[in-house]
Short mmCIF file of C-alpha atoms and ligand atoms in Angstrom, two decimals:
data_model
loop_
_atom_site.label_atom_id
_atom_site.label_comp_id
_atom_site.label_asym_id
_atom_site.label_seq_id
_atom_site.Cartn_x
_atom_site.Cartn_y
_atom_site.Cartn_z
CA UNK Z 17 2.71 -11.47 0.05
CA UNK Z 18 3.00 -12.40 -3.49
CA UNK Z 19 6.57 -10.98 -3.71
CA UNK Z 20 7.78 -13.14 -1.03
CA UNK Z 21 5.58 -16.37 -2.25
CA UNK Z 22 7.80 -16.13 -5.07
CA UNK Z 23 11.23 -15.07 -3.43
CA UNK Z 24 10.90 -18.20 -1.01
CA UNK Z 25 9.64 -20.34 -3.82
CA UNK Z 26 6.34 -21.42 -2.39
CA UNK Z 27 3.50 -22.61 -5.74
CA UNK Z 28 0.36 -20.79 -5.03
CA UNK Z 29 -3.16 -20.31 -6.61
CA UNK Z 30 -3.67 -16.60 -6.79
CA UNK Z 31 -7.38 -16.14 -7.07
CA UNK Z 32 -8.76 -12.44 -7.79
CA UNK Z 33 -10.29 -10.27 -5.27
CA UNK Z 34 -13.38 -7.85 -6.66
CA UNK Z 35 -14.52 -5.82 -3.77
CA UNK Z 36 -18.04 -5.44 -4.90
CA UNK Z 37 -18.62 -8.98 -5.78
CA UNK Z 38 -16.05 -10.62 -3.52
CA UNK Z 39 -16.36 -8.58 -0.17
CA UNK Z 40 -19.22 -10.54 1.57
CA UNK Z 41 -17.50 -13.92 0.71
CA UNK Z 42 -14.17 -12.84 1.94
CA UNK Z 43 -16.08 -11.11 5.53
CA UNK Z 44 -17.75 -14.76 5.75
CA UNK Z 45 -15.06 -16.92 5.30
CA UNK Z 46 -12.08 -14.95 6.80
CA UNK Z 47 -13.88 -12.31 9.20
CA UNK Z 48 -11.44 -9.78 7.52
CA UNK Z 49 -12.28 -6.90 5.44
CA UNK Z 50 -9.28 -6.51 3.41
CA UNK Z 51 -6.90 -8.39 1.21
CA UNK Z 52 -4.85 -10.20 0.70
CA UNK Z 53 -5.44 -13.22 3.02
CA UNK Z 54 -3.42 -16.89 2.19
CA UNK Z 55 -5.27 -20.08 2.80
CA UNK Z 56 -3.27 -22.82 3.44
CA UNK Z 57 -5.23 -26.41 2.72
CA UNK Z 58 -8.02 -25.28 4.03
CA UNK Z 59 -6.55 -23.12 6.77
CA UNK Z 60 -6.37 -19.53 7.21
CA UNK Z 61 -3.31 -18.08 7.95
CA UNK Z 62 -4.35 -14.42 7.67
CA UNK Z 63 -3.75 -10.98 6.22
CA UNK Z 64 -0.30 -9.92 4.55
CA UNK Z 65 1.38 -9.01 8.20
CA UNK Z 66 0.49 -12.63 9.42
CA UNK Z 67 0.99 -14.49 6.44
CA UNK Z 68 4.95 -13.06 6.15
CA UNK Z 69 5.54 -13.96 9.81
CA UNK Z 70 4.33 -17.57 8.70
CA UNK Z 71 6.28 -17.80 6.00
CA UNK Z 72 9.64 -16.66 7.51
CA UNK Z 73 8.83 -19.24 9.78
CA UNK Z 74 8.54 -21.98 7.61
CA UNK Z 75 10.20 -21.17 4.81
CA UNK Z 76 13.59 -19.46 6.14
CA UNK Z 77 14.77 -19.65 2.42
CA UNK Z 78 16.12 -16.76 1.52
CA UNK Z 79 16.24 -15.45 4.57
CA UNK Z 80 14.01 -11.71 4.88
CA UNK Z 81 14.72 -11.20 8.42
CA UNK Z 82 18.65 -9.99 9.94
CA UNK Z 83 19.76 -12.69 12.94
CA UNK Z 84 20.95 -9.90 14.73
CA UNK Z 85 18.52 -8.66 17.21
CA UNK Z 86 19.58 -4.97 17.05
CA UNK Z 87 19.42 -5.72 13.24
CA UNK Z 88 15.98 -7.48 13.52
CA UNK Z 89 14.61 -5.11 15.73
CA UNK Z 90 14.85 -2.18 13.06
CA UNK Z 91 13.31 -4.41 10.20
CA UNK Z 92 10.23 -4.90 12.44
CA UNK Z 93 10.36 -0.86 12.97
CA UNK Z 94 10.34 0.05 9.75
CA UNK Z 95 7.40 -2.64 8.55
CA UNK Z 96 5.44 -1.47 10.96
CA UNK Z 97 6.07 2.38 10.21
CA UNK Z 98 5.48 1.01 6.07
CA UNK Z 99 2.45 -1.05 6.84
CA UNK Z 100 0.57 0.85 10.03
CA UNK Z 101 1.76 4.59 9.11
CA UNK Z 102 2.94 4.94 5.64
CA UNK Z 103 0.37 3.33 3.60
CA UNK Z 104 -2.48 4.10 5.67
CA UNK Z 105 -1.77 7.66 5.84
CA UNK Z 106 -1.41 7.64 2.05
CA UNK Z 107 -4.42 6.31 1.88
CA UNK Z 108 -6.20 8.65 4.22
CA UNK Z 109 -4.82 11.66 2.17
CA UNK Z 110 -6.15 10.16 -1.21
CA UNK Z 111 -9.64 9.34 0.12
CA UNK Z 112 -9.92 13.34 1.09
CA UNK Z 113 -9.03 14.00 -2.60
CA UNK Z 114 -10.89 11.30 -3.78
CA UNK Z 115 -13.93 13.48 -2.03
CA UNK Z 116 -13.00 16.58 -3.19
CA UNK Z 117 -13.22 15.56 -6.53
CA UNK Z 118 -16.52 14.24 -5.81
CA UNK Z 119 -16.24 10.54 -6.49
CA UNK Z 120 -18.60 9.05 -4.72
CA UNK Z 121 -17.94 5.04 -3.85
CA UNK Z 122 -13.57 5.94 -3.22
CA UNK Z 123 -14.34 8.23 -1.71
CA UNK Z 124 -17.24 7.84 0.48
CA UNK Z 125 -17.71 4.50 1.22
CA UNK Z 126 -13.90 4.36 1.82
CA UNK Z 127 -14.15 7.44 4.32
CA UNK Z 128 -16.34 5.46 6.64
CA UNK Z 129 -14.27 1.97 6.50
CA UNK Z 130 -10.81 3.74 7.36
CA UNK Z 131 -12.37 6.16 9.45
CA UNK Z 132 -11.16 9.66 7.51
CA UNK Z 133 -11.99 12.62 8.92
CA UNK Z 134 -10.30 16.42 8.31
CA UNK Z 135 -8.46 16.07 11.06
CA UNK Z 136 -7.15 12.18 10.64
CA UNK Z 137 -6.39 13.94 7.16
CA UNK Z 138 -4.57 17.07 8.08
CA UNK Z 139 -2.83 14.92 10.70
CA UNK Z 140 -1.48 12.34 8.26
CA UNK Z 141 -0.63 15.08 6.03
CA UNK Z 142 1.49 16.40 8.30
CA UNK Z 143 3.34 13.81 9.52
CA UNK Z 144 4.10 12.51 5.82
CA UNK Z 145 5.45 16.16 5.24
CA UNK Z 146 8.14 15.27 8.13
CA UNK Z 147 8.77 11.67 7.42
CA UNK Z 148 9.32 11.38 3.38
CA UNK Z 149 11.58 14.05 2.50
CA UNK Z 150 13.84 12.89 5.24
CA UNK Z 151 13.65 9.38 4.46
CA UNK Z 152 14.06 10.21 0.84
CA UNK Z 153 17.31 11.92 1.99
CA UNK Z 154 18.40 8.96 4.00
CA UNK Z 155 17.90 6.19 1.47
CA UNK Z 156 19.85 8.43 -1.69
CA UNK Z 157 22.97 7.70 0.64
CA UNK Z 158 21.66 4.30 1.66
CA UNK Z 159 20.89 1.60 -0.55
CA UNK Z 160 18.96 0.09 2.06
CA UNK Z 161 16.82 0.42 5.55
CA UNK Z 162 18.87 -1.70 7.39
CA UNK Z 163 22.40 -3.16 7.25
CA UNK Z 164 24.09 -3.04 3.82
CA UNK Z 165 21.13 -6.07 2.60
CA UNK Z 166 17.47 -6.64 1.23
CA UNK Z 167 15.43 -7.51 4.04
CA UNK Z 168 11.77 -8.06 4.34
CA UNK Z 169 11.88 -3.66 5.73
CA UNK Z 170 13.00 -2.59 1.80
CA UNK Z 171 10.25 -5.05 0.17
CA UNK Z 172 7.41 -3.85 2.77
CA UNK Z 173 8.26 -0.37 2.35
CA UNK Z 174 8.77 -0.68 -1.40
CA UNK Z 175 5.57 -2.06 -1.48
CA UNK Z 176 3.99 0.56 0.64
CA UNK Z 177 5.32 3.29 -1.15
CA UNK Z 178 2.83 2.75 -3.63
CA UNK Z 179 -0.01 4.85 -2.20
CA UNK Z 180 2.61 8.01 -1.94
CA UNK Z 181 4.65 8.02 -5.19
CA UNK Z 182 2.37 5.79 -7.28
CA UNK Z 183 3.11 2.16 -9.26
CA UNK Z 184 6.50 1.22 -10.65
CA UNK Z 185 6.93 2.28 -14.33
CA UNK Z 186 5.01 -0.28 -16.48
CA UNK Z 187 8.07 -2.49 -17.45
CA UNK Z 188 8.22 -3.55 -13.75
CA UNK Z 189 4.40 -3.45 -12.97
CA UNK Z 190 1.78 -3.97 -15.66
CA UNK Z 191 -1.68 -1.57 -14.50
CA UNK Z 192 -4.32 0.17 -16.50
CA UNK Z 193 -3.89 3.84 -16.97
CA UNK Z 194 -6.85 4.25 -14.85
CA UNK Z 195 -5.78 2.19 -12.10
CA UNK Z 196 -2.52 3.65 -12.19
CA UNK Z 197 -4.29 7.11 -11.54
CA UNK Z 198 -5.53 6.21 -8.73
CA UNK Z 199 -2.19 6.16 -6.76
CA UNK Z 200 -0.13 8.49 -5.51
CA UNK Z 201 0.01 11.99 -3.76
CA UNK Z 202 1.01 15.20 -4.56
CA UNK Z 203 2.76 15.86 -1.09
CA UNK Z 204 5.72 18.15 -1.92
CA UNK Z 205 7.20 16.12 -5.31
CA UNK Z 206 10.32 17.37 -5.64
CA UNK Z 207 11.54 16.29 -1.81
CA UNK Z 208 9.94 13.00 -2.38
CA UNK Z 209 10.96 12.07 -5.37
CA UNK Z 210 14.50 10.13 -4.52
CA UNK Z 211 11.64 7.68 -3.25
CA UNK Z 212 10.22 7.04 -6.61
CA UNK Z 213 13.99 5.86 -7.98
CA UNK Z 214 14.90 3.90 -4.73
CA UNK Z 215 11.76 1.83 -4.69
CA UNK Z 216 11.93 1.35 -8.53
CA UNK Z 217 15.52 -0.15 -7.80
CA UNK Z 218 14.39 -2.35 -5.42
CA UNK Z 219 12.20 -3.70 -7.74
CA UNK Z 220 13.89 -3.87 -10.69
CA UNK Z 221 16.75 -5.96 -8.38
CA UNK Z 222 14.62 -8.23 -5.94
CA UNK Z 223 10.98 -8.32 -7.55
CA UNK Z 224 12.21 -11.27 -10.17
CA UNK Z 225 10.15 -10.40 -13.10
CA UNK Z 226 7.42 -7.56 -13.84
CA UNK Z 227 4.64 -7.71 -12.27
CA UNK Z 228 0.89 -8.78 -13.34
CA UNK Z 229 -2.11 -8.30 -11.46
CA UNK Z 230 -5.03 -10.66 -12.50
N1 LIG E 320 -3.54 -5.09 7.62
C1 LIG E 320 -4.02 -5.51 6.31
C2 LIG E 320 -4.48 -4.31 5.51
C3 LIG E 320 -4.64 -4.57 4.03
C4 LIG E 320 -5.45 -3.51 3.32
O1 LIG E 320 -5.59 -2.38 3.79
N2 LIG E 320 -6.01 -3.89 2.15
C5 LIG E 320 -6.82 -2.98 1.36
C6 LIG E 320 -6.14 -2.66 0.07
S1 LIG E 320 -5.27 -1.17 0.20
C7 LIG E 320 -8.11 -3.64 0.97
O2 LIG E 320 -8.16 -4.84 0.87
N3 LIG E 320 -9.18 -2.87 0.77
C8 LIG E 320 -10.40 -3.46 0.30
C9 LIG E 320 -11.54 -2.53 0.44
O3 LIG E 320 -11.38 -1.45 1.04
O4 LIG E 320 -12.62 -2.89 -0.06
C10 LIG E 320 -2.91 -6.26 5.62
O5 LIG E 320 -1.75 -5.84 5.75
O6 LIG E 320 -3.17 -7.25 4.95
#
């Protein structure tokens, strides 16, 4: 959200999310449980998938989205694959090691909220084993997910990719050596790792400037 904020030029307030302080605020005021969420004088527009639909909308500077419906229609594809499969799976497969290795709030507490289980974890496992390495392979001959452009499908799944191959090096994302821990799986490195050099590129190319997390 923040990355396109800035791409379309739109002045914003970011204001820092704590889940343990912040969480029952953000459930009251917002009825959602995760961030981020963009107010808009007073008005909720929503969480990140939302808030990019209403911003290609109304600011169509630069534009993030192909005209061409064929075009279009694989953008959408692959945010949804980055946003509903990618990252969430990710996620699932970290909060199983986050148990194993006994922590108690990542991985407990976040067990019951995105409903892990063995078998939701074995099952994303899986079908991250399939979908990386060949996606790796397809993007070292492709620069990008769809046409020969950035769209708003390279930023989402650049984004995304965080969970799987971890932050961008600190020149291009400033994080706390614990923080930066915290991300990233160990699913089959070597296959994966053309992933880790794409998504630094697109950041290094479209991100305009390093990035700095309150
Ligand atoms: N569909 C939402 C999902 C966002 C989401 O999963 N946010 C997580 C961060 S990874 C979150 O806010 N988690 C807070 C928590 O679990 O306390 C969106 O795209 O905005």
């Amino acid at each position: 959200v923040r990355w396109v904020l800035q791409l379309k030029k739109v002045p914003y307030e970011p204001k820092e999310y704590q889940a343990e302080i912040d969480k029952e605020e953000l459930e009251r005021t917002t009825g959602l449980s995760t961030v981020p969420v963009l107010w808009v004088d007073g008005e909720l527009i929503g969480d990140s998938d939302t808030t990019l639909e209403w911003l290609e909308a109304r600011y169509p500077t630069p534009r993030l989205l192909p005209d061409d419906i064929g075009l279009r229609v694989q953008a959408r594809a692959w945010e949804i694959t980055a946003t509903q499969m990618v990252a969430p799976f990710a996620r699932l497969t970290a909060i199983g090691r986050f148990r194993s290795l006994g922590f108690k709030k990542l991985g407990e507490q976040s067990a019951q909220k995105y409903d892990w289980s063995p078998e939701a974890d074995a099952h994303a496992q899986r079908t991250l084993g399939l979908f990386l390495p060949e996606l790796a392979q397809a993007l070292e001959s492709k620069g990008y997910l769809v046409g020969d452009g950035f769209t708003r499908a390279d930023l989402t799944m650049a984004c995304m990719l965080m969970p799987v191959v971890g932050p961008p090096p600190d020149e291009l994302f400033a994080l706390d050596a614990g923080t930066r821990s915290l991300f990233g799986i160990p699913l089959a490195q070597p296959s994966i790792a053309p992933l880790r050099a794409w998504r630094d590129s697109i950041y290094q190319r479209y991100r305009g400037g390093r990035v700095t997390p309150a």
